[in-house]
Each structure stands twice: as structure tokens, then as C-alpha cells.
N, CA, C and O atoms as a Maestro MAE file, in Angstrom:
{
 s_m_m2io_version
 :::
 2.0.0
}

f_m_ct {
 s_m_title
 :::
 protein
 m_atom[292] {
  # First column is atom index #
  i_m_mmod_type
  r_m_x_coord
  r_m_y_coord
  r_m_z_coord
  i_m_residue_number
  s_m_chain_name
  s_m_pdb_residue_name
  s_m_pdb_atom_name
  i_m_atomic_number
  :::
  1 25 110.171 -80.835 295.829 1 A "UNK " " N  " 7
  2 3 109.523 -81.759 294.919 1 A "UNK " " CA " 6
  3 2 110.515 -82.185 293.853 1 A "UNK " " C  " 6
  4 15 110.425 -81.769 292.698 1 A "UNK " " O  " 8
  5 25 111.455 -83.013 294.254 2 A "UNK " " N  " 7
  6 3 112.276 -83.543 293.283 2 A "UNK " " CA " 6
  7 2 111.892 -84.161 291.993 2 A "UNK " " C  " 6
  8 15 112.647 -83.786 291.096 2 A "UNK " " O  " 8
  9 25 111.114 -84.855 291.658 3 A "UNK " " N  " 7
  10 3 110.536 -85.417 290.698 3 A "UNK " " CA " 6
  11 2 109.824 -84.764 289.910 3 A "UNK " " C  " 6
  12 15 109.831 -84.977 288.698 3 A "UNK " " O  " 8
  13 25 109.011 -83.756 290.552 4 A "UNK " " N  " 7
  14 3 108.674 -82.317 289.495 4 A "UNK " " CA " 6
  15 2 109.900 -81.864 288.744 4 A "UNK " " C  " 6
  16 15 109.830 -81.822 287.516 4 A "UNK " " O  " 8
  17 25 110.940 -81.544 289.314 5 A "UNK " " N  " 7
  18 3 112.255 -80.899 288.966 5 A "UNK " " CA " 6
  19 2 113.394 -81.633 287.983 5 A "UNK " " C  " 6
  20 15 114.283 -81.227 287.234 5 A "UNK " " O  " 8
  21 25 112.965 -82.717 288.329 6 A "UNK " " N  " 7
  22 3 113.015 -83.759 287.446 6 A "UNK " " CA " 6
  23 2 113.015 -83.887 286.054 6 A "UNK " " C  " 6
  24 15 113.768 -84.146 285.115 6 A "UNK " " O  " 8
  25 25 111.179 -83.428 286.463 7 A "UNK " " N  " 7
  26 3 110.259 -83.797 284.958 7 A "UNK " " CA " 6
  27 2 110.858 -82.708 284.172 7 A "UNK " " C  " 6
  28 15 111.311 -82.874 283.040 7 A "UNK " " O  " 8
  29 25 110.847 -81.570 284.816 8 A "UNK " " N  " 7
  30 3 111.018 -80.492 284.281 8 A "UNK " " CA " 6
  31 2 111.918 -80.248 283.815 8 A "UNK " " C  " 6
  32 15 111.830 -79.281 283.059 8 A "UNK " " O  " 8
  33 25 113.317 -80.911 283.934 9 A "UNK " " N  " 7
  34 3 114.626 -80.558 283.417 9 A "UNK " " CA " 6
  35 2 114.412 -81.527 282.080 9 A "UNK " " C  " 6
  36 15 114.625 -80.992 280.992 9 A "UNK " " O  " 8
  37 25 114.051 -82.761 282.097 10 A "UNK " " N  " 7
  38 3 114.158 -83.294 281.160 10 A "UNK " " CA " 6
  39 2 113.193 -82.785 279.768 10 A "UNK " " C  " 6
  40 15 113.425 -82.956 278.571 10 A "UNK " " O  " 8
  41 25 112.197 -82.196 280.352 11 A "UNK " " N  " 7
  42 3 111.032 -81.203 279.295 11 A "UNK " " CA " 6
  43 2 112.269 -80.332 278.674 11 A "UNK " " C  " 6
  44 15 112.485 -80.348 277.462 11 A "UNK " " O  " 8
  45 25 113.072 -79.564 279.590 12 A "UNK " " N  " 7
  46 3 113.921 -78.845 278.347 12 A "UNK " " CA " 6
  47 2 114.899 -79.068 277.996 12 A "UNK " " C  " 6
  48 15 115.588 -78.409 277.218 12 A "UNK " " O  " 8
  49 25 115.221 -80.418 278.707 13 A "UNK " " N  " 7
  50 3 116.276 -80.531 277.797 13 A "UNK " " CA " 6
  51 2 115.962 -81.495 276.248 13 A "UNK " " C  " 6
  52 15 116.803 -81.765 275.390 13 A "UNK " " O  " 8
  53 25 114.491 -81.876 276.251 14 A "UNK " " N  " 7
  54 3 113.860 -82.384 274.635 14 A "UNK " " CA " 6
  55 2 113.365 -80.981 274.241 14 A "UNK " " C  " 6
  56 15 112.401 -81.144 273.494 14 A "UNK " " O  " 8
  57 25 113.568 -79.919 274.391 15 A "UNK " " N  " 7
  58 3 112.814 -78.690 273.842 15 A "UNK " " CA " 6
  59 2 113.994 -77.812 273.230 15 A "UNK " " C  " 6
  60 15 113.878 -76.754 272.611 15 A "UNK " " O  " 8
  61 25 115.419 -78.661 273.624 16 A "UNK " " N  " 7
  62 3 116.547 -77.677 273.558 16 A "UNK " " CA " 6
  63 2 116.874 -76.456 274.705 16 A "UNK " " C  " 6
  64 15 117.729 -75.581 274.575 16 A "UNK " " O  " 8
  65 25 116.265 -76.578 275.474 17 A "UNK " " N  " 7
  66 3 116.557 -75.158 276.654 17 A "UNK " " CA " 6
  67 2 117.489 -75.341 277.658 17 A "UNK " " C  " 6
  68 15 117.937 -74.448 278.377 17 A "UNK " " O  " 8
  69 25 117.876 -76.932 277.707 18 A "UNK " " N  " 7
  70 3 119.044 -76.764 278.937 18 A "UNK " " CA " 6
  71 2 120.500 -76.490 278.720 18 A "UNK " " C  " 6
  72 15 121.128 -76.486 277.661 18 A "UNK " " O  " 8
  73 25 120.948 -76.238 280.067 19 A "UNK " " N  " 7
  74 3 122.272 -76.092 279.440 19 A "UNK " " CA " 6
  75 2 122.734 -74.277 279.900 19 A "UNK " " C  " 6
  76 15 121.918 -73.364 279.778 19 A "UNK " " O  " 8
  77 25 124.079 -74.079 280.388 20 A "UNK " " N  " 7
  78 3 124.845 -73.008 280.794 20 A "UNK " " CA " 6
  79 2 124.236 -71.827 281.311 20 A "UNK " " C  " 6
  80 15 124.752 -70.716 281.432 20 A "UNK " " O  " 8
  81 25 122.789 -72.283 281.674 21 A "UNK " " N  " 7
  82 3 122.153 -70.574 282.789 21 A "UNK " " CA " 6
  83 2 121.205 -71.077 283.825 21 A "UNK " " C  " 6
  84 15 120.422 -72.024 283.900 21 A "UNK " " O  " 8
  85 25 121.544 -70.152 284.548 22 A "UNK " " N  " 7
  86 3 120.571 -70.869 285.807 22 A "UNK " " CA " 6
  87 2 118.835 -70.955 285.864 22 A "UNK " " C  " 6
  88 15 117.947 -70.221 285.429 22 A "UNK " " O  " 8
  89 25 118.843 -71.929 286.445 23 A "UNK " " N  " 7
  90 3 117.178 -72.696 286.327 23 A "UNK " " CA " 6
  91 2 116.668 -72.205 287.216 23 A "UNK " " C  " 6
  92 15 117.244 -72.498 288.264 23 A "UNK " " O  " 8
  93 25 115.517 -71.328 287.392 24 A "UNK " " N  " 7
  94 3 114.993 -70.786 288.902 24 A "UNK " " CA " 6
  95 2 113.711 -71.113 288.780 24 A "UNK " " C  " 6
  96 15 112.985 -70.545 287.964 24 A "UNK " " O  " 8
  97 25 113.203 -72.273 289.750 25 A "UNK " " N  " 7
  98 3 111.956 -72.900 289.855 25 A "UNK " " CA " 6
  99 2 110.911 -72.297 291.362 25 A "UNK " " C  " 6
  100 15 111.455 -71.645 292.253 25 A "UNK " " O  " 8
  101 25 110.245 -72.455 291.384 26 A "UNK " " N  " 7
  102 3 109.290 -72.129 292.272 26 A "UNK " " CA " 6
  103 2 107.580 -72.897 292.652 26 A "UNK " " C  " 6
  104 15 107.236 -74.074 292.548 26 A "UNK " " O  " 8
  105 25 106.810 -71.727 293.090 27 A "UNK " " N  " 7
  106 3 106.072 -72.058 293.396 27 A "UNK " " CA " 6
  107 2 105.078 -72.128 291.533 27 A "UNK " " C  " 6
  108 15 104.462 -73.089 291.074 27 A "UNK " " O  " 8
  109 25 105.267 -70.899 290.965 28 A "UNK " " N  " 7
  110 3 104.848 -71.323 289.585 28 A "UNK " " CA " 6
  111 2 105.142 -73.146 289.067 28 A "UNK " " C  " 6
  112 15 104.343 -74.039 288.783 28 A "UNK " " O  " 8
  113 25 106.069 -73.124 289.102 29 A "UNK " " N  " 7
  114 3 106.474 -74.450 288.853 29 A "UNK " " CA " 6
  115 2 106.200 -76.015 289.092 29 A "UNK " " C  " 6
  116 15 106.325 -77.091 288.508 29 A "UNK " " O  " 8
  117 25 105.720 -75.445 290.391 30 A "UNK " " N  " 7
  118 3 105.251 -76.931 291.100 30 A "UNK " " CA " 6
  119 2 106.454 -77.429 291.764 30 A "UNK " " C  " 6
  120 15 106.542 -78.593 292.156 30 A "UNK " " O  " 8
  121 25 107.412 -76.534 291.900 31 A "UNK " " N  " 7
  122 3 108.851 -76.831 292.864 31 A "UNK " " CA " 6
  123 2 108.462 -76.629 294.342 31 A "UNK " " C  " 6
  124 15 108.759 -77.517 295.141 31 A "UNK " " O  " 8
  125 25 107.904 -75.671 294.704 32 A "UNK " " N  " 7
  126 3 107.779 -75.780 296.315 32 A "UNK " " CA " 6
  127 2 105.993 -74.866 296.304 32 A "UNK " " C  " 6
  128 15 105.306 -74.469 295.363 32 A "UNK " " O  " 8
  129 25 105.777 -74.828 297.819 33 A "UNK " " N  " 7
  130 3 104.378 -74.454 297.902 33 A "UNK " " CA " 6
  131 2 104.409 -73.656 299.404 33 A "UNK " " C  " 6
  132 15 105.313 -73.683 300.239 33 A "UNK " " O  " 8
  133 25 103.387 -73.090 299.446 34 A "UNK " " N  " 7
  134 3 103.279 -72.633 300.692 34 A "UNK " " CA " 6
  135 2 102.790 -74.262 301.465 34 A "UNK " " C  " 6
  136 15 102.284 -75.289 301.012 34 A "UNK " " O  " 8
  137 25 103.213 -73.864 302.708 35 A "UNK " " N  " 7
  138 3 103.485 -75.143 303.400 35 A "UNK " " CA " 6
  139 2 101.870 -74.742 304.506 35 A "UNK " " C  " 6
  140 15 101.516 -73.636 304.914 35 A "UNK " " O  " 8
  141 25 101.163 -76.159 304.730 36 A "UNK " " N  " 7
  142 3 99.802 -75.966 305.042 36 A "UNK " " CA " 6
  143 2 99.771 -75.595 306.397 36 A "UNK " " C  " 6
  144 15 100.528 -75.996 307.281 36 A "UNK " " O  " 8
  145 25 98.409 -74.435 306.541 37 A "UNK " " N  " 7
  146 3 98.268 -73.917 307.625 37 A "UNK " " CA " 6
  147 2 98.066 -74.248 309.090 37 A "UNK " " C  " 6
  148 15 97.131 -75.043 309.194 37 A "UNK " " O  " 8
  149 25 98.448 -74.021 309.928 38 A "UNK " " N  " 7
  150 3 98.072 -74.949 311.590 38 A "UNK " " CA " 6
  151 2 96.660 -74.142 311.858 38 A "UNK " " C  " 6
  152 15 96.139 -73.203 311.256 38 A "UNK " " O  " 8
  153 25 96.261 -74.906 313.016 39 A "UNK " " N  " 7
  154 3 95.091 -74.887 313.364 39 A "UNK " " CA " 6
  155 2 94.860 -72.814 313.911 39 A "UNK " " C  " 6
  156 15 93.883 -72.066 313.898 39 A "UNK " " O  " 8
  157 25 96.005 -72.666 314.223 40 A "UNK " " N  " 7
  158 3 95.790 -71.697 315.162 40 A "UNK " " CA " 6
  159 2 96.239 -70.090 313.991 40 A "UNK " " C  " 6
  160 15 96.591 -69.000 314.442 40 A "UNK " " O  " 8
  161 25 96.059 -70.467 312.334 41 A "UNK " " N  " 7
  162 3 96.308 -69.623 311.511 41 A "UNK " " CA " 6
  163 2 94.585 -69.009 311.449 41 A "UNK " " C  " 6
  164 15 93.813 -69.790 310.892 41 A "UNK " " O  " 8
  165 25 94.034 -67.840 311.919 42 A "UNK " " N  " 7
  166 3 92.903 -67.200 311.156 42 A "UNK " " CA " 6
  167 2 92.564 -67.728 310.030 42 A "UNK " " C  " 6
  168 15 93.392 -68.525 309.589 42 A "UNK " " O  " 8
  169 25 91.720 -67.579 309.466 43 A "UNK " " N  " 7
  170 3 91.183 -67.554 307.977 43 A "UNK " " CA " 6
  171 2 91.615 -66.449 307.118 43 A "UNK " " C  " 6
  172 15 92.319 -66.556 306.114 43 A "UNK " " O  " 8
  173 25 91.023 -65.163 307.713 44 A "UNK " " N  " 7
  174 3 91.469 -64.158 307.028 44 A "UNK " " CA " 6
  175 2 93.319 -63.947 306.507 44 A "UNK " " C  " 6
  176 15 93.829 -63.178 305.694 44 A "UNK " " O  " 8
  177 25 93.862 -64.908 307.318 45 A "UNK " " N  " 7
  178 3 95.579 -64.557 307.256 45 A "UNK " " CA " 6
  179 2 95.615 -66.274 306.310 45 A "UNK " " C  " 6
  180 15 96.649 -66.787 305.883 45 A "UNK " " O  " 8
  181 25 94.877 -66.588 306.243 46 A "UNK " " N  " 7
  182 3 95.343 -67.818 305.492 46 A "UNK " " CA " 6
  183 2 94.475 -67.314 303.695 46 A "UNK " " C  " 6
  184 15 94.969 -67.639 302.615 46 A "UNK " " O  " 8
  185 25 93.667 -66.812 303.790 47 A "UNK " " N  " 7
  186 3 93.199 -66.064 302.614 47 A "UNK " " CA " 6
  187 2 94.328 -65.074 302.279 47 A "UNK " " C  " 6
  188 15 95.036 -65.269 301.291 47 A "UNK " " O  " 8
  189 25 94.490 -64.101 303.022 48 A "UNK " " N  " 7
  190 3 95.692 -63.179 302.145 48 A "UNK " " CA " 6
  191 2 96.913 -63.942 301.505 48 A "UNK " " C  " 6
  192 15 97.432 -63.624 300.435 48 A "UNK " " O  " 8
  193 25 97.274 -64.925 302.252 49 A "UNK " " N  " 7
  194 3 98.289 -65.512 301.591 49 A "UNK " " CA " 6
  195 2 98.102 -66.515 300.484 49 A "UNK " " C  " 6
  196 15 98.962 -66.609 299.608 49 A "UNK " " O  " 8
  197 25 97.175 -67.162 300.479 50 A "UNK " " N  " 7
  198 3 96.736 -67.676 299.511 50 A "UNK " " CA " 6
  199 2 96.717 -67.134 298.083 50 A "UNK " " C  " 6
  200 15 97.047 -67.626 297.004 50 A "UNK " " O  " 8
  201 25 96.026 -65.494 298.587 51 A "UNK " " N  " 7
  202 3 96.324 -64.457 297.407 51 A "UNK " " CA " 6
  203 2 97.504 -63.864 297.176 51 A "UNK " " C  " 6
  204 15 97.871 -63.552 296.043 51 A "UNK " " O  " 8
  205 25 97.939 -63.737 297.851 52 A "UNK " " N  " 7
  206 3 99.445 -63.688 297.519 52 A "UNK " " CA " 6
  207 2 100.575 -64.845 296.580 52 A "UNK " " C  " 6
  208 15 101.347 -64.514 295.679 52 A "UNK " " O  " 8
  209 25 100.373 -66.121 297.093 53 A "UNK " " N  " 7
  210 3 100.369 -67.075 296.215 53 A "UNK " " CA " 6
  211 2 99.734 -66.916 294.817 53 A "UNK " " C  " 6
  212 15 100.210 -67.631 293.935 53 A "UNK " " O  " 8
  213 25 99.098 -66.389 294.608 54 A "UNK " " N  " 7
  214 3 98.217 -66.716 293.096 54 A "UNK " " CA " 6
  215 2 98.998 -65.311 292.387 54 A "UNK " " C  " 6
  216 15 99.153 -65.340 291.166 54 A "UNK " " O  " 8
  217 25 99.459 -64.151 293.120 55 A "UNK " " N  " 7
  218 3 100.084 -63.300 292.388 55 A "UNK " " CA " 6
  219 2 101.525 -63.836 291.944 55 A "UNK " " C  " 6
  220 15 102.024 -63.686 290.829 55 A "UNK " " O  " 8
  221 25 102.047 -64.442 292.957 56 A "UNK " " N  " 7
  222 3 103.502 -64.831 292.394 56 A "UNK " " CA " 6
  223 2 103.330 -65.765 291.370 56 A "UNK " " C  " 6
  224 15 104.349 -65.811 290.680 56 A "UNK " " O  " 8
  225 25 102.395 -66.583 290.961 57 A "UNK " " N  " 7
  226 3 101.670 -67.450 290.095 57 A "UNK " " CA " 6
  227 2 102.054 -66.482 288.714 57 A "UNK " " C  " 6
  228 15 102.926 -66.589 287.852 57 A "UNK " " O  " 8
  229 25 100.933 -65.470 288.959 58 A "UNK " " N  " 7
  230 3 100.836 -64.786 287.987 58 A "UNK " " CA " 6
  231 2 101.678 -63.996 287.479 58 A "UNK " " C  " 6
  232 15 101.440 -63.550 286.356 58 A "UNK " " O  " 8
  233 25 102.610 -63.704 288.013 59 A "UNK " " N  " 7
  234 3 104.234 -63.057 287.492 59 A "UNK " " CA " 6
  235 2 103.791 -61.371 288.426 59 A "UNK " " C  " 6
  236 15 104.628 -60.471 288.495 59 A "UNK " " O  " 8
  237 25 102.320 -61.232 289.079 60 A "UNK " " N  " 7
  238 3 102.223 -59.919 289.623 60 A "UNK " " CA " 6
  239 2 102.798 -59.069 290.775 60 A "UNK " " C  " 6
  240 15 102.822 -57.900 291.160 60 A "UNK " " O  " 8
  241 25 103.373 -60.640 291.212 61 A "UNK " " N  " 7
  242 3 104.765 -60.181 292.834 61 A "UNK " " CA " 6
  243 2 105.244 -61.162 292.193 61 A "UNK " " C  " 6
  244 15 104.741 -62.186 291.731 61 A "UNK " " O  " 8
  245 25 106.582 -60.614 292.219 62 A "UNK " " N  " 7
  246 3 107.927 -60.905 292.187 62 A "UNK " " CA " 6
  247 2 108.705 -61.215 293.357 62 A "UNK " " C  " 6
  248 15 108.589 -60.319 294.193 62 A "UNK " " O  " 8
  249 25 109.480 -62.185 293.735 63 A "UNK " " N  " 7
  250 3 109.971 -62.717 295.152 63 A "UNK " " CA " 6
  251 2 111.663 -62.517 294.830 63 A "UNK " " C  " 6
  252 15 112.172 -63.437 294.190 63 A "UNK " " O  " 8
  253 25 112.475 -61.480 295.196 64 A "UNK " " N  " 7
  254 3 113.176 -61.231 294.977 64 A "UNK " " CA " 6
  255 2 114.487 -62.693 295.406 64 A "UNK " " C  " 6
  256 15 114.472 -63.169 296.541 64 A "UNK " " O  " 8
  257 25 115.208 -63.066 294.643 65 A "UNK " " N  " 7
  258 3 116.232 -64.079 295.365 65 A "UNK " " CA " 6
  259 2 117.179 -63.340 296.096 65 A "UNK " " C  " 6
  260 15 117.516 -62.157 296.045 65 A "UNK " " O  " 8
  261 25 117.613 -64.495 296.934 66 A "UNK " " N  " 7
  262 3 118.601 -63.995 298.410 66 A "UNK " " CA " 6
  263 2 119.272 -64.632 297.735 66 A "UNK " " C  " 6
  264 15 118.639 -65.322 296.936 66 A "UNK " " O  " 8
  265 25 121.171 -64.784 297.662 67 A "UNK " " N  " 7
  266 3 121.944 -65.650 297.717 67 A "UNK " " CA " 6
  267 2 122.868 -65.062 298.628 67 A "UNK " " C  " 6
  268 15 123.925 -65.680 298.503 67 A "UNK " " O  " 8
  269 25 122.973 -64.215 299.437 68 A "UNK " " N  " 7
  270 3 123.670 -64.039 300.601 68 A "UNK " " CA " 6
  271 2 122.869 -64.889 302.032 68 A "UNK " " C  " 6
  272 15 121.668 -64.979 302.286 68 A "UNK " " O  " 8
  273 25 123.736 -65.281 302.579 69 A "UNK " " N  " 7
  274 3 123.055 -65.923 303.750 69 A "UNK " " CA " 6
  275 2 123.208 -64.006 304.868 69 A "UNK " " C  " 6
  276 15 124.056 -63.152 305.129 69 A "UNK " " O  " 8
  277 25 121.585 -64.341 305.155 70 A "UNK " " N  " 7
  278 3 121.042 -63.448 306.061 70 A "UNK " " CA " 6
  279 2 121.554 -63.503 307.589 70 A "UNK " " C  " 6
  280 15 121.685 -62.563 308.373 70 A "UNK " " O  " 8
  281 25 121.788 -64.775 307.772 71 A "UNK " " N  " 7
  282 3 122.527 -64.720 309.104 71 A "UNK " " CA " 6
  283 2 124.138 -64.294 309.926 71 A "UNK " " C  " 6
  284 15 124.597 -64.038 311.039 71 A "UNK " " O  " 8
  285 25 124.573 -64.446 308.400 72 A "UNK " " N  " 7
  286 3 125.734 -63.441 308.351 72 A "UNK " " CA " 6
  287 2 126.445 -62.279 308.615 72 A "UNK " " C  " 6
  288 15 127.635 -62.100 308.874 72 A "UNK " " O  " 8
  289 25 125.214 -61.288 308.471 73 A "UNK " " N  " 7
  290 3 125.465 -59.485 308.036 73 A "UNK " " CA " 6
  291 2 125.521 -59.614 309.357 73 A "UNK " " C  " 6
  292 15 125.713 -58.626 310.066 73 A "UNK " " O  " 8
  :::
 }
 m_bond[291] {
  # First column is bond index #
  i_m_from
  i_m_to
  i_m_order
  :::
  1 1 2 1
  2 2 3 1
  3 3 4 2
  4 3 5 1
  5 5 6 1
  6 6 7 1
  7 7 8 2
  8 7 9 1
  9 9 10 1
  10 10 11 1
  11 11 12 2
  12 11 13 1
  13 13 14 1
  14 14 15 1
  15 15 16 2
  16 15 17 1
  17 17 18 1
  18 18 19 1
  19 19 20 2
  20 19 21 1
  21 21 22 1
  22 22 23 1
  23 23 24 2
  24 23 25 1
  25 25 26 1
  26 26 27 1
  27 27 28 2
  28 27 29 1
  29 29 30 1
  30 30 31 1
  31 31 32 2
  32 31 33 1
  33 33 34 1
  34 34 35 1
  35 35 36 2
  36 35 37 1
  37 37 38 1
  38 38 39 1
  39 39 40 2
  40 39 41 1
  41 41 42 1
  42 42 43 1
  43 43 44 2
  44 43 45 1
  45 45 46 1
  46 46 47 1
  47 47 48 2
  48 47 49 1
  49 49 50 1
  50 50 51 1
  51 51 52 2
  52 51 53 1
  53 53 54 1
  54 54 55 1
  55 55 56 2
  56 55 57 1
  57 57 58 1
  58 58 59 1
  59 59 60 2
  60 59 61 1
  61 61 62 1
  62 62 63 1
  63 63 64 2
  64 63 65 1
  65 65 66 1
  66 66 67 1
  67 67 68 2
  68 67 69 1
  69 69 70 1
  70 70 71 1
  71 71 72 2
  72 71 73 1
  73 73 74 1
  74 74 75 1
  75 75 76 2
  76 75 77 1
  77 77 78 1
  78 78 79 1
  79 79 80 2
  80 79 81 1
  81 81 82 1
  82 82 83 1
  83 83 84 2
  84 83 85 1
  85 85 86 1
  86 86 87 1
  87 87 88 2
  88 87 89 1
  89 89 90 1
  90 90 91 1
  91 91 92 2
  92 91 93 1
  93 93 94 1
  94 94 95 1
  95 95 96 2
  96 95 97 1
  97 97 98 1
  98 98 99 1
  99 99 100 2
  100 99 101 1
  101 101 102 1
  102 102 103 1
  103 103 104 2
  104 103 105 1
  105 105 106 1
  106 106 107 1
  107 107 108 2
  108 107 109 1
  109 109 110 1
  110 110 111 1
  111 111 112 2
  112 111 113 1
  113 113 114 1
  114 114 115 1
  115 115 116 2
  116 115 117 1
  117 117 118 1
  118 118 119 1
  119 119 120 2
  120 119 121 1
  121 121 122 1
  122 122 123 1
  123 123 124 2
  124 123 125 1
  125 125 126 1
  126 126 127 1
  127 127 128 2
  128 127 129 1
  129 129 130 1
  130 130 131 1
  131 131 132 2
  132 131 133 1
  133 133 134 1
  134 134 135 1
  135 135 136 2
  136 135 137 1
  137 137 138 1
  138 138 139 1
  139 139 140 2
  140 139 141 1
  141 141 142 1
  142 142 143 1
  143 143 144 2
  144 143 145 1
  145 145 146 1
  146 146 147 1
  147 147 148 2
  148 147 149 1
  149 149 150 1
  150 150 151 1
  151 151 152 2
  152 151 153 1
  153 153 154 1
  154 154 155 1
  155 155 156 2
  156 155 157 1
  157 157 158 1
  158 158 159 1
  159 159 160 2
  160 159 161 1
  161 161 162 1
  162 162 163 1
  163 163 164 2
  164 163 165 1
  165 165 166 1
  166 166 167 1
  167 167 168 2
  168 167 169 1
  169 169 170 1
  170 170 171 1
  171 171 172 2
  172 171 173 1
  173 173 174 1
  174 174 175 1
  175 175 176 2
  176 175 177 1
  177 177 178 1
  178 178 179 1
  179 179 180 2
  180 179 181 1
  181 181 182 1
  182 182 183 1
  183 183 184 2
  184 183 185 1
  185 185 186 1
  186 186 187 1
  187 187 188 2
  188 187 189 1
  189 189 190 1
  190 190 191 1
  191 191 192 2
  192 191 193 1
  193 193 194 1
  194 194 195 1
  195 195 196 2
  196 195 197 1
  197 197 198 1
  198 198 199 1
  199 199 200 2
  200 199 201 1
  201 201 202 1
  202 202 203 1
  203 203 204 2
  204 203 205 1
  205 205 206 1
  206 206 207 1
  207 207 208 2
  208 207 209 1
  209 209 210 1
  210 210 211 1
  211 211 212 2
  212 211 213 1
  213 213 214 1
  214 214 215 1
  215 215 216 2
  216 215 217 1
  217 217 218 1
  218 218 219 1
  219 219 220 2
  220 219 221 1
  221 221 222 1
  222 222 223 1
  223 223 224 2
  224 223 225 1
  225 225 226 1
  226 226 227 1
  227 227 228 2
  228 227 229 1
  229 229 230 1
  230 230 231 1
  231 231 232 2
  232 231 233 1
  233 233 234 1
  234 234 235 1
  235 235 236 2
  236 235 237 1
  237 237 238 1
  238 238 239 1
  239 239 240 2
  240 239 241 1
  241 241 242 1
  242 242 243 1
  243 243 244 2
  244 243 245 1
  245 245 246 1
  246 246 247 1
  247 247 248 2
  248 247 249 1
  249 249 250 1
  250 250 251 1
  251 251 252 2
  252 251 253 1
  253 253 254 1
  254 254 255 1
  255 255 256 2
  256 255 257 1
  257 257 258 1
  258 258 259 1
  259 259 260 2
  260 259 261 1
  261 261 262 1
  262 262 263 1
  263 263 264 2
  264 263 265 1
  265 265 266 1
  266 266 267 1
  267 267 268 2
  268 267 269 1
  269 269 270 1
  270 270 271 1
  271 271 272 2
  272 271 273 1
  273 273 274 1
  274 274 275 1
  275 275 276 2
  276 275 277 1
  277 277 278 1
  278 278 279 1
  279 279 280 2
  280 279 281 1
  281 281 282 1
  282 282 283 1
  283 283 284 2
  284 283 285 1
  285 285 286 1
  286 286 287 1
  287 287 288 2
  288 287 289 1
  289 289 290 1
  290 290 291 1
  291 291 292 2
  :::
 }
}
């Protein structure tokens, strides 16, 4: 969502916050989303994740960052 990311840089940079540290956006943010379910996802598995979504929302899971590429090791 470029234009979210957008909005959002320019919010701090009138707030004074941009500038020399890294910006880590997400699903809090309105940067990316869980991507919508196919036909052949359960309910029950599309509910857990949903809740799962609302914890990373809430700061209650934490999504650790990768910056090693995994395909590597």
C-alpha cells in the first residue's frame, strides 16, 4: 500500500519524527494485510487467523523481522 506509506511518512515528517532510523510498517499500519481467503480455507482456520491479526494489531504477538534471506542457509 504505497500511498498509505506515503501518507505516513509525510505525517512524520510534519510531527518532526523522520529522519536517520528505520521505519517498520505493517499490518498495524495499514502497510500490508493478510491477503483474502480462497474458497477452500475452513472458517474455523480463517477465524484463528483473523485473531491472530488483531493480536499483532494489538502489540500482543510480536512478528519477529527476518533480514537474512531464508533460502540461503
Amino acid at each position: 500500500n504505497n500511498p498509505m506509506a506515503i501518507t505516513l511518512q509525510i505525517k512524520r515528517i510534519e510531527e518532526g519524527a523522520f529522519g536517520g532510523s528505520m521505519w517498520v510498517a505493517g499490518i498495524k499500519e495499514g502497510i500490508i494485510d493478510i491477503a483474502p481467503f480462497g474458497k477452500m480455507v475452513p472458517q474455523d482456520v480463517q477465524d484463528q487467523v483473523m485473531a491472530l491479526r488483531e493480536k499483532i494489531i494489538s502489540g500482543e504477538l510480536v512478528v519477529p523481522e527476518i533480514y537474512d534471506r531464508i533460502d540461503q542457509k
